Tab-separated table of C-alpha atoms and ligand atoms in Angstrom:
chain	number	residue	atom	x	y	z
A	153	UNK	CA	0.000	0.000	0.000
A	154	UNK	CA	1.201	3.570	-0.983
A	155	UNK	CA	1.972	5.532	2.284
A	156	UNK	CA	1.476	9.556	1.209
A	157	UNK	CA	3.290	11.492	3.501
A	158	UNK	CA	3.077	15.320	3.441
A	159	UNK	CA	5.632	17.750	4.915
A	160	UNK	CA	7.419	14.497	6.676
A	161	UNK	CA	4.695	13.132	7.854
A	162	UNK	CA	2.700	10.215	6.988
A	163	UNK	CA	-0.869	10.505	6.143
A	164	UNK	CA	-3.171	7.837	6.510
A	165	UNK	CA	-4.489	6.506	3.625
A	166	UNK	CA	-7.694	4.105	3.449
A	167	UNK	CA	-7.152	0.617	2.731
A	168	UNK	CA	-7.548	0.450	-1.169
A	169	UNK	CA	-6.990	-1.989	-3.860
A	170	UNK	CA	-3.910	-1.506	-6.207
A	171	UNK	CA	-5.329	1.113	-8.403
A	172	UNK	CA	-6.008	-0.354	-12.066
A	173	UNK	CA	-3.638	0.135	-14.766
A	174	UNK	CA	-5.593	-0.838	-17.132
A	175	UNK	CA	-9.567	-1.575	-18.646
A	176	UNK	CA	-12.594	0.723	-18.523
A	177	UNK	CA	-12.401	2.159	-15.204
A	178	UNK	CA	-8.691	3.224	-15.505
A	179	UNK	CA	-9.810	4.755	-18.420
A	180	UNK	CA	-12.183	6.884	-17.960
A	181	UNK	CA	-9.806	7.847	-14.675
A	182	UNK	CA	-6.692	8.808	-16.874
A	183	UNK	CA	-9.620	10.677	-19.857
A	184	UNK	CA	-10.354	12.924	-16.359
A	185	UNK	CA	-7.056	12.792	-15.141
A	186	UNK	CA	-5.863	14.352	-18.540
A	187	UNK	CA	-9.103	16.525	-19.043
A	188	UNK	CA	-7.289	18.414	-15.641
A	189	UNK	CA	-4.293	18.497	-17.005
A	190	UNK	CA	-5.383	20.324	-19.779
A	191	UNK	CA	-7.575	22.641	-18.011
A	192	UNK	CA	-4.303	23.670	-16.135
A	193	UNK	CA	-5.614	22.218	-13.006
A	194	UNK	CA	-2.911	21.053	-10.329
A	195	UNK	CA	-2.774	17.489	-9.269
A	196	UNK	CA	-2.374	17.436	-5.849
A	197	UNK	CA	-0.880	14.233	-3.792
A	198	UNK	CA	-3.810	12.474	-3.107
A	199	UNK	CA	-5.544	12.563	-5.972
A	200	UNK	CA	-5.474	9.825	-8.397
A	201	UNK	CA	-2.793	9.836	-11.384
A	202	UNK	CA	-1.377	6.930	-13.340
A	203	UNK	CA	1.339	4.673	-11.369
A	204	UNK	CA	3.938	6.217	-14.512
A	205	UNK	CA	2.590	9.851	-13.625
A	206	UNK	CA	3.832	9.056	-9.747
A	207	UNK	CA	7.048	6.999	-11.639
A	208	UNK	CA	8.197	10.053	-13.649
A	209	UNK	CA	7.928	12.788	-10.733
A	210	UNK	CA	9.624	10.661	-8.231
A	211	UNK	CA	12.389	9.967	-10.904
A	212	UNK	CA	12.677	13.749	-11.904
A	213	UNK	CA	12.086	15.854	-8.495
A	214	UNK	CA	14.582	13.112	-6.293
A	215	UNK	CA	17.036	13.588	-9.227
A	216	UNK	CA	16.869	17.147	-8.961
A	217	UNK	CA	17.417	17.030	-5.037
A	218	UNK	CA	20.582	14.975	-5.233
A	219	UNK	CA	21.413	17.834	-8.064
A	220	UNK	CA	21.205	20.618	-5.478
A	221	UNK	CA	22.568	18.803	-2.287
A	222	UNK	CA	26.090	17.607	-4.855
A	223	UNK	CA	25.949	21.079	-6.147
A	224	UNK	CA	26.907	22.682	-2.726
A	225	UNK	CA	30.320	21.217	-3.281
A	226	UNK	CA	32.051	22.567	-6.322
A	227	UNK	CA	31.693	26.041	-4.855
A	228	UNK	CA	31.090	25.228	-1.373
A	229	UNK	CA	35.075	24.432	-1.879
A	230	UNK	CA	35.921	28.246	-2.431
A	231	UNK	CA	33.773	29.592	0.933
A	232	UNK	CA	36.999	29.469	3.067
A	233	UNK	CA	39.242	31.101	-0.302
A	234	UNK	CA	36.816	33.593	-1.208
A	235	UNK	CA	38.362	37.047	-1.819
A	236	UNK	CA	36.436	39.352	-0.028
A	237	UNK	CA	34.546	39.153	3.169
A	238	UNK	CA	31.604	40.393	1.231
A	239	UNK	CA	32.054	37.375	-1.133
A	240	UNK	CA	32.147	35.031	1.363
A	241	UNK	CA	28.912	35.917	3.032
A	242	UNK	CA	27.141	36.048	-0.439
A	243	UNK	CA	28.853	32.347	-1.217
A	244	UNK	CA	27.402	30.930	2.406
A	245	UNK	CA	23.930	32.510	1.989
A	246	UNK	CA	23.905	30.871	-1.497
A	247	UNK	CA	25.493	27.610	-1.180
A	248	UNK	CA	23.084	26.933	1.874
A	249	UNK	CA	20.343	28.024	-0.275
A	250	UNK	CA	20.778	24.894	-2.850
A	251	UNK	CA	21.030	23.018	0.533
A	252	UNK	CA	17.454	24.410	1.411
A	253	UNK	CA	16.313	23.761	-2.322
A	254	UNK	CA	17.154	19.624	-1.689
A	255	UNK	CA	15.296	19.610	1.234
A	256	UNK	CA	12.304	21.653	-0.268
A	257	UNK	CA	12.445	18.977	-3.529
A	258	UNK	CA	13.039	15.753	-1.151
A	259	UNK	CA	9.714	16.765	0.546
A	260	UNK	CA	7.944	17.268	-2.550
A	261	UNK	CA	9.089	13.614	-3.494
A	262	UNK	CA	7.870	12.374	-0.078
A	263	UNK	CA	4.278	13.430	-1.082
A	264	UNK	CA	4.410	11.033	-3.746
A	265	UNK	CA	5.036	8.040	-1.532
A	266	UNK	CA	8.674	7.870	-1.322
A	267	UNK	CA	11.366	8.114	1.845
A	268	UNK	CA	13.547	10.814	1.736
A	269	UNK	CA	15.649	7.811	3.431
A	270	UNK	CA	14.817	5.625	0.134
A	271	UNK	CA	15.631	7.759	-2.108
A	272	UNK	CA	18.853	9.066	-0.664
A	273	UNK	CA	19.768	5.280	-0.533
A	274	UNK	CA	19.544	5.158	-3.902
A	275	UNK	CA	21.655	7.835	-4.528
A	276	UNK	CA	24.275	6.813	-1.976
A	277	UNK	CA	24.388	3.604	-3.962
A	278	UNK	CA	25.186	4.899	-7.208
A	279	UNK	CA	21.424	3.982	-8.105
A	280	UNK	CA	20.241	7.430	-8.859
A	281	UNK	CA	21.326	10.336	-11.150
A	282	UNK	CA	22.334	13.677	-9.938
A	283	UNK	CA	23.084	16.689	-12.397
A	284	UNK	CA	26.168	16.220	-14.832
A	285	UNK	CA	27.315	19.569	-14.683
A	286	UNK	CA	28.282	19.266	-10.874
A	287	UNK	CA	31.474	16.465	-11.856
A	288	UNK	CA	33.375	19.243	-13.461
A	289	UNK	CA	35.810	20.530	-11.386
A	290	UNK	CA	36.524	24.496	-9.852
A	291	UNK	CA	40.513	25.392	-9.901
A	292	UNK	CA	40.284	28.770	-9.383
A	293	UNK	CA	37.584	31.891	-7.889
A	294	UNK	CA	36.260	32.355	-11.845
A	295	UNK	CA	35.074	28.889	-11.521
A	296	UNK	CA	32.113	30.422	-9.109
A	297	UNK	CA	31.687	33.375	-11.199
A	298	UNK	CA	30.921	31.229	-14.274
A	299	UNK	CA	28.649	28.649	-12.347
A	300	UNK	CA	26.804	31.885	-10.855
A	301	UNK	CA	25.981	32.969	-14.077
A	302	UNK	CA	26.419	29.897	-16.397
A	303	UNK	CA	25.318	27.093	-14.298
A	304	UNK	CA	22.205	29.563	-12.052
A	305	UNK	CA	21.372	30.988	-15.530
A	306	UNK	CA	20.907	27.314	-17.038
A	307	UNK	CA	18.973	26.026	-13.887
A	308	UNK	CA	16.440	29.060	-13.967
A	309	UNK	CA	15.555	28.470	-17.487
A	310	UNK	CA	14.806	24.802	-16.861
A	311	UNK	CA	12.951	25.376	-13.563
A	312	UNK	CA	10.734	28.378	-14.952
A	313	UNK	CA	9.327	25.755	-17.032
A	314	UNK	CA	9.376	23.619	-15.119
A	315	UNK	CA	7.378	25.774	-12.018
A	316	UNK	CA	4.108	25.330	-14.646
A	317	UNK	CA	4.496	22.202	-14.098
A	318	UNK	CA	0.682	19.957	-13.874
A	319	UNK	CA	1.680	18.683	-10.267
A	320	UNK	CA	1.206	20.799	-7.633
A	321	UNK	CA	3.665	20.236	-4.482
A	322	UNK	CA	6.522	20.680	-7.335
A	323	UNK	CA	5.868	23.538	-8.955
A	324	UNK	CA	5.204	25.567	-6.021
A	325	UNK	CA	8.656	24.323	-4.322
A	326	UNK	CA	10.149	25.735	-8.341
A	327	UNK	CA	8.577	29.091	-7.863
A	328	UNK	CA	10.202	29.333	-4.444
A	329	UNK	CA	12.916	27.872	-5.539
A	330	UNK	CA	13.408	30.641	-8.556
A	331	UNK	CA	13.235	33.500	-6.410
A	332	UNK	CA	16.312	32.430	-4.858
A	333	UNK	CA	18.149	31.315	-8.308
A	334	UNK	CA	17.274	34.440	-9.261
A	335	UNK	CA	19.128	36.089	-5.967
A	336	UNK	CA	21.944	33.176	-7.377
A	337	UNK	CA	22.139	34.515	-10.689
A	338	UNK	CA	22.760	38.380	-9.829
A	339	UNK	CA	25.550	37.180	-7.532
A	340	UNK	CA	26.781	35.488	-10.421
A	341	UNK	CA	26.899	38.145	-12.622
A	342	UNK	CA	28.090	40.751	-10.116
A	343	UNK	CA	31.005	38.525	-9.440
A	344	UNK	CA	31.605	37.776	-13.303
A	345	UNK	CA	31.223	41.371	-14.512
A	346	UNK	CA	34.098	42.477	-11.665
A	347	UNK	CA	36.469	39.966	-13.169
A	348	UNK	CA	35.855	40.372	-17.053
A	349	UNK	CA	36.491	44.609	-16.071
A	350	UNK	CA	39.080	43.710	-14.057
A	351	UNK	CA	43.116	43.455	-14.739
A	352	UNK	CA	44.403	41.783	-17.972
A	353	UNK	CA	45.082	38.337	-14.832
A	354	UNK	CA	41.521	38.626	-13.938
A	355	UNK	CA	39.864	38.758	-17.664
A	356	UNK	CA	42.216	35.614	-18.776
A	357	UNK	CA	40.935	33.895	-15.464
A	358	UNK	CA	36.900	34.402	-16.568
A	359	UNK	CA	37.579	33.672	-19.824
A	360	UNK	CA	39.442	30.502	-18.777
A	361	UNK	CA	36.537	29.327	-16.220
A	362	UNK	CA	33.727	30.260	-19.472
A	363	UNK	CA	36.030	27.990	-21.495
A	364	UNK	CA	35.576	25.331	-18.911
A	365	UNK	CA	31.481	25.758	-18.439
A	366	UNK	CA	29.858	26.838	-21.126
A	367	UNK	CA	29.957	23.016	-22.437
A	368	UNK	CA	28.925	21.965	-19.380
A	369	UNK	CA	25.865	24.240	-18.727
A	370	UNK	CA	24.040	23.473	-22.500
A	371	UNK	CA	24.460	19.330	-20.732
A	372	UNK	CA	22.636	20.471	-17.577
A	373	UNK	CA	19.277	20.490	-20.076
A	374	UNK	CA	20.044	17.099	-21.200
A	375	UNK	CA	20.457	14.728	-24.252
A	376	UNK	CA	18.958	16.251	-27.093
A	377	UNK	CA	15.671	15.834	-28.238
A	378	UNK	CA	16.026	13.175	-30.893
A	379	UNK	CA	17.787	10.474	-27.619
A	380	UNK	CA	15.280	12.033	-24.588
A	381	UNK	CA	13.440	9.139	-23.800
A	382	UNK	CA	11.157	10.682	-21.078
A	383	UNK	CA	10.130	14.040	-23.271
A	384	UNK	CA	7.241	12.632	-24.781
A	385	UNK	CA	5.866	11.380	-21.779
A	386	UNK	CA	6.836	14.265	-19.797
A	387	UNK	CA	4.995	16.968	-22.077
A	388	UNK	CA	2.341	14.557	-22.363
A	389	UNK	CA	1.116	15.395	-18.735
A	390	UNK	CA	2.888	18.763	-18.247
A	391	UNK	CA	5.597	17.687	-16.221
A	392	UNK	CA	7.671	19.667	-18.586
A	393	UNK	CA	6.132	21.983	-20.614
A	394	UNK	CA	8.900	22.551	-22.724
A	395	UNK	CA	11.539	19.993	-24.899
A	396	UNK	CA	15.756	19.469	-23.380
A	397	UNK	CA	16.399	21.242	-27.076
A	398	UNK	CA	13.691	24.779	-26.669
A	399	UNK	CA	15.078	25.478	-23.359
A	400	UNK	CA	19.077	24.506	-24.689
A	401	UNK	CA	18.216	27.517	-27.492
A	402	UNK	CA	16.502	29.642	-24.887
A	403	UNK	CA	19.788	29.479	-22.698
A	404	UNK	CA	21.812	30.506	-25.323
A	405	UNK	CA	19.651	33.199	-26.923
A	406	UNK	CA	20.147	35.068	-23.799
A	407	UNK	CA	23.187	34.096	-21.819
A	408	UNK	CA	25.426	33.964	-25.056
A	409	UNK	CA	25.022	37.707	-25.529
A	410	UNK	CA	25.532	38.658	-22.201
A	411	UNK	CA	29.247	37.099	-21.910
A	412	UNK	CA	29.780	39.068	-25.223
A	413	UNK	CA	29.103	42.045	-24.574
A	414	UNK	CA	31.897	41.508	-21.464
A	415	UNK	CA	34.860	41.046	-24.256
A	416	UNK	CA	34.916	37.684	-23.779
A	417	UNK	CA	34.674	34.713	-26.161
A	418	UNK	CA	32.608	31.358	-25.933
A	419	UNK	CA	34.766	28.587	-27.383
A	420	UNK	CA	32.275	27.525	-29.898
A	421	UNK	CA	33.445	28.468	-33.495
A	422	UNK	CA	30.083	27.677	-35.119
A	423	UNK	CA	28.642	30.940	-32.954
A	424	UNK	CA	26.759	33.291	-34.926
A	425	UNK	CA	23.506	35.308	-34.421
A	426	UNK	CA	21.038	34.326	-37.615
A	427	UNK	CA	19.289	37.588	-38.370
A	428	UNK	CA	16.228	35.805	-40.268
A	429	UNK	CA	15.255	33.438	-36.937
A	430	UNK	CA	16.079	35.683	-34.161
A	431	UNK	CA	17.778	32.894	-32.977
A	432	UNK	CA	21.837	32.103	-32.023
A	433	UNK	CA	23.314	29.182	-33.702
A	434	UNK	CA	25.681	26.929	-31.638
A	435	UNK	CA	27.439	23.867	-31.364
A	436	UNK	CA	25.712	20.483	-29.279
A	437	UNK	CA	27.920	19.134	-26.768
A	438	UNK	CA	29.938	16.485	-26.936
A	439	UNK	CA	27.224	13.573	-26.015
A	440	UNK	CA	29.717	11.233	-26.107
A	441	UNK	CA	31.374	12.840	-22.825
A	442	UNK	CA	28.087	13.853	-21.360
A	443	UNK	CA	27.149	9.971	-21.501
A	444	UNK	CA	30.579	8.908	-20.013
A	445	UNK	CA	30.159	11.395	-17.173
A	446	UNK	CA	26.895	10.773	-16.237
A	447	UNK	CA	28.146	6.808	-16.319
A	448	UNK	CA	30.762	7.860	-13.332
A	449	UNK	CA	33.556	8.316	-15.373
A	450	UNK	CA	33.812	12.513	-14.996
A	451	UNK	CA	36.375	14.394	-13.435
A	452	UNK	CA	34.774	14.674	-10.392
A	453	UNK	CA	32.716	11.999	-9.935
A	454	UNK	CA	34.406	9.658	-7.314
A	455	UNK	CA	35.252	12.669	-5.075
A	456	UNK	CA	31.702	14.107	-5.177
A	457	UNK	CA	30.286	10.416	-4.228
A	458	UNK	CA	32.833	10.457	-1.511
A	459	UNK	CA	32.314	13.486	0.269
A	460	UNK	CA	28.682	12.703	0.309
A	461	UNK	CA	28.785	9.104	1.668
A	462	UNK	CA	31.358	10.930	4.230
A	463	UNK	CA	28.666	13.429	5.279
A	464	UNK	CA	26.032	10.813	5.731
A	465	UNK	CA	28.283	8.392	8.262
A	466	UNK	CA	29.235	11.296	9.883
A	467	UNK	CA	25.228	12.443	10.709
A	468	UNK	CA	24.477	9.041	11.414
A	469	UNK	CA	24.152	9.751	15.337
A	470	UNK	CA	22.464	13.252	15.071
A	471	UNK	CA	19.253	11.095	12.167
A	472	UNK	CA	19.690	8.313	15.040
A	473	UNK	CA	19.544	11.032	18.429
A	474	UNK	CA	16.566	12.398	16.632
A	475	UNK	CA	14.732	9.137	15.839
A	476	UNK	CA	15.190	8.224	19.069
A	477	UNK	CA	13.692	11.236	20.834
A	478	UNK	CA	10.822	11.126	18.251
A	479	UNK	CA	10.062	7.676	19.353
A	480	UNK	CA	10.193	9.082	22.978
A	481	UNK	CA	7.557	11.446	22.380
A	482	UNK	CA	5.409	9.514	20.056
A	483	UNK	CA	5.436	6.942	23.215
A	484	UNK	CA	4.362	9.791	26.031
A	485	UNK	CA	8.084	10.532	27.158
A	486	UNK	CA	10.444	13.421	26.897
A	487	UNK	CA	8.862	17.338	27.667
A	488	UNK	CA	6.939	19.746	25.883
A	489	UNK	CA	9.576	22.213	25.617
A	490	UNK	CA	12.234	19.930	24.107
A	491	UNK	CA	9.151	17.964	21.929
A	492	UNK	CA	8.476	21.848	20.571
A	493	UNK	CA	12.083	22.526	19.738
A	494	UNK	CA	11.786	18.888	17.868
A	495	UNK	CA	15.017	18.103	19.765
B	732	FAQ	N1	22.533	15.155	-15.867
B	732	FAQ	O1	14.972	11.481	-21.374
B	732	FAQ	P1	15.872	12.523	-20.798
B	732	FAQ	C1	20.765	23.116	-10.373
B	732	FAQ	C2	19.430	11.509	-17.761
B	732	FAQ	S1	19.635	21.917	-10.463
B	732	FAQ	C3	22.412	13.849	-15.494
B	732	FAQ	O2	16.063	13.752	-21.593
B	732	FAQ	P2	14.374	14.038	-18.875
B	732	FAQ	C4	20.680	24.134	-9.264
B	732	FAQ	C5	17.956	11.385	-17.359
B	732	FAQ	O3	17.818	11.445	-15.968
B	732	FAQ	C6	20.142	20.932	-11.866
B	732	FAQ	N2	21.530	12.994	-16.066
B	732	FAQ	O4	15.398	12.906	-19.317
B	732	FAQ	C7	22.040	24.555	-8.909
B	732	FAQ	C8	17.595	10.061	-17.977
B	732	FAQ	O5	18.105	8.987	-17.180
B	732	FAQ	P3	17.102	8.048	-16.279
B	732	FAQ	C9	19.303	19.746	-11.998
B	732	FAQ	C10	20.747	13.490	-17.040
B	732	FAQ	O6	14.020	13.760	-17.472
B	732	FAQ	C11	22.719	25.507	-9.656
B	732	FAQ	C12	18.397	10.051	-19.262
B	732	FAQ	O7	19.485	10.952	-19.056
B	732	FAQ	N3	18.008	20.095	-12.488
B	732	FAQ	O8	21.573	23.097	-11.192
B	732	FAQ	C13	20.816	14.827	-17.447
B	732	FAQ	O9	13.285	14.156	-19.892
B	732	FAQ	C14	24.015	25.900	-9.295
B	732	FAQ	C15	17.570	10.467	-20.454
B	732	FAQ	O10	17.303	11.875	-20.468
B	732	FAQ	C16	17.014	19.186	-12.550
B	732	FAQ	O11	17.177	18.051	-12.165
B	732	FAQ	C17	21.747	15.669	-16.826
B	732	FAQ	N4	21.877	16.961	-17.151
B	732	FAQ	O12	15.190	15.420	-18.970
B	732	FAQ	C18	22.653	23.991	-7.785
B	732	FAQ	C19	15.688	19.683	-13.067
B	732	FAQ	N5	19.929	15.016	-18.432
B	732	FAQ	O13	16.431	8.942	-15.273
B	732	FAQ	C20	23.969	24.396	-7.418
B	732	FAQ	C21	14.653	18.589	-13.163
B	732	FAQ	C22	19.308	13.829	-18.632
B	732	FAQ	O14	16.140	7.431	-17.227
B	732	FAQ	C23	24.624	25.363	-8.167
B	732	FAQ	N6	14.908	17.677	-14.239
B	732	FAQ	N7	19.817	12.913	-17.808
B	732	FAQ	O15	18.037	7.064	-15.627
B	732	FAQ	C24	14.687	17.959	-15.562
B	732	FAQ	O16	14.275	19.055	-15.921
B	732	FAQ	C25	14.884	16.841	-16.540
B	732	FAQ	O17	14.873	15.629	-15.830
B	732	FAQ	C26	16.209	16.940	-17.374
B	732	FAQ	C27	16.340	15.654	-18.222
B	732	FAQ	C28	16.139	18.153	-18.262
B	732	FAQ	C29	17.413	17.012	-16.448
């Protein structure tokens, strides 16, 4: 039996059959089902949807959760380096943002019947994808500056489409979850801008770390078109509402400009602005890498896997201290105070 549980917390559901897959009744339930859909209606967590609806979003949203929890550590790295005090605050606030925005997308998960503890099993064991783009290393302080702008930019584009999504719990945790990127993407640019106008040192480093990403961000919207299995599905119910490819072009119609106008080059010879479709021509990435990386075989990958497993032994006792007091309270135990405090 499917357990819902919403904001943590399980919610009894009534005994039920395994819903139908198939025949008359699950029919009609998916013509309904996609009659909402296309009214723009929200499907909420207990209301029915198709087993692959419930397949697809707990693939996608536990995907992107891993994505923001490994993506604290490329520029979580440069907190202690950063140059300025100023930059350092800005580089906490925002690296414990993306740790916010896992928690926010692990909970929308749970509402689809899932353990945050399940699913970050499967990631711990290799089992489950995170995003590519975060197995690319970051030598120097441009690296940050690029993935503010680059790497932010990228993500925003995605998620804006993705916030009009059909189910509810995850596209209200995108809108949130833009606002922020949005915070994310101005630091990123602020940061960028004061290197590419700063000495000849600073403009070679910027240019070097948008040598290194701009590859990397057109991967973060995935294979293109013609080898994404899930689009069609996907668009079918609106949990996209737009293809890997319209949101690749979309990135580049408006970040490509931007690093520009800086003085700076994008190492993609076939870059040209095509006056009659309003639209930038560009180069794909190379899929064969993007395949190979997201297999485990990146520069990063095996120290990224690492560090996480790391993290998790090491919380062990405080996930155990708080099970335990939970179990104290649930069984009359423990005082109010502390039971408030959730300690
Ligand atoms: N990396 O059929 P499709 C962020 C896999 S958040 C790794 O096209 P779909 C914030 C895909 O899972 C970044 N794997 O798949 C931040 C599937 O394998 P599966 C993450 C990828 O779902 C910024 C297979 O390839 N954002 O950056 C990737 O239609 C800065 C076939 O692909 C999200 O997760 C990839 N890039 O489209 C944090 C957004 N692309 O599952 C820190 C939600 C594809 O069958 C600093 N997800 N694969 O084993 C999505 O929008 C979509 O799932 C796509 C992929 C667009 C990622």
């Amino acid at each position: 039996m499917i357990t819902y549980r919403i904001q943590g917390h399980p919610v009894p559901v009534p005994e039920q059959a395994p819903p139908p897959q198939e025949g008359p009744e699950y029919e009609a339930r998916l013509a309904e089902f996609e009659a909402r859909i296309a009214r723009g209606e929200k499907i909420e967590p207990t209301d029915w949807m198709p087993e692959e609806y419930r397949r697809q979003l707990i693939r996608m949203i536990s995907q992107h959760a891993h994505s923001e929890i490994v993506g604290m550590l490329p520029e979580g790295k440069w907190i202690p380096h950063a140059p300025t005090l100023r930059r350092k605050l800005i580089l906490i606030a925002k690296v414990q943002d993306e740790g916010g925005h896992g928690q926010l997308l692990y909970r929308a998960a749970e509402t689809l019947g899932i353990s945050r503890e399940e699913m970050i099993e499967a990631f711990l064991a290799g089992k489950a994808k995170y995003s590519v783009v975060f197995n690319y290393p970051t030598p120097t302080w441009a690296d940050v500056a690029a993935i503010g702008l680059l790497i932010d930019g990228a993500a925003v584009v995605n998620q804006l489409m993705l916030a009009q999504g059909s189910y509810g719990p995850y596209a209200r945790a995108m809108k949130r979850i833009c606002y922020e990127e949005s915070f994310h993407i101005k630091q990123g640019y602020d940061a960028f801008v004061a290197l590419a106008t700063g000495t000849p040192a600073q403009r070679q480093m910027i240019q070097e770390a948008v040598n290194r990403w701009w590859y990397p961000a057109l991967m973060l919207f995935g294979p293109p078109d013609r080898d994404s299995v899930h689009t069609p599905t996907l668009l079918r119910w609106r949990i996209k509402t737009k293809t890997n490819d319209q949101l690749r072009q979309e990135f580049v119609d408006q970040y490509a400009p931007m690093v520009l106008r800086l003085g700076l080059t994008i190492p993609d010879p076939n870059l040209r602005y095509d006056p009659e479709t309003g639209h930038w021509r560009f180069s794909e990435p190379d899929w064969e890498e993007f395949w190979r990386v997201i297999k485990g075989d990146g520069p990063c990958n095996a120290e990224r896997m690492a560090v996480r497993r790391r993290a998790h032994e090491e919380g062990r006792w405080v996930r155990e201290a708080l099970t335990a007091k939970a179990a104290q309270r649930t069984n009359g135990g423990g005082n109010g105070r502390y039971a408030v405090a959730g300690l």
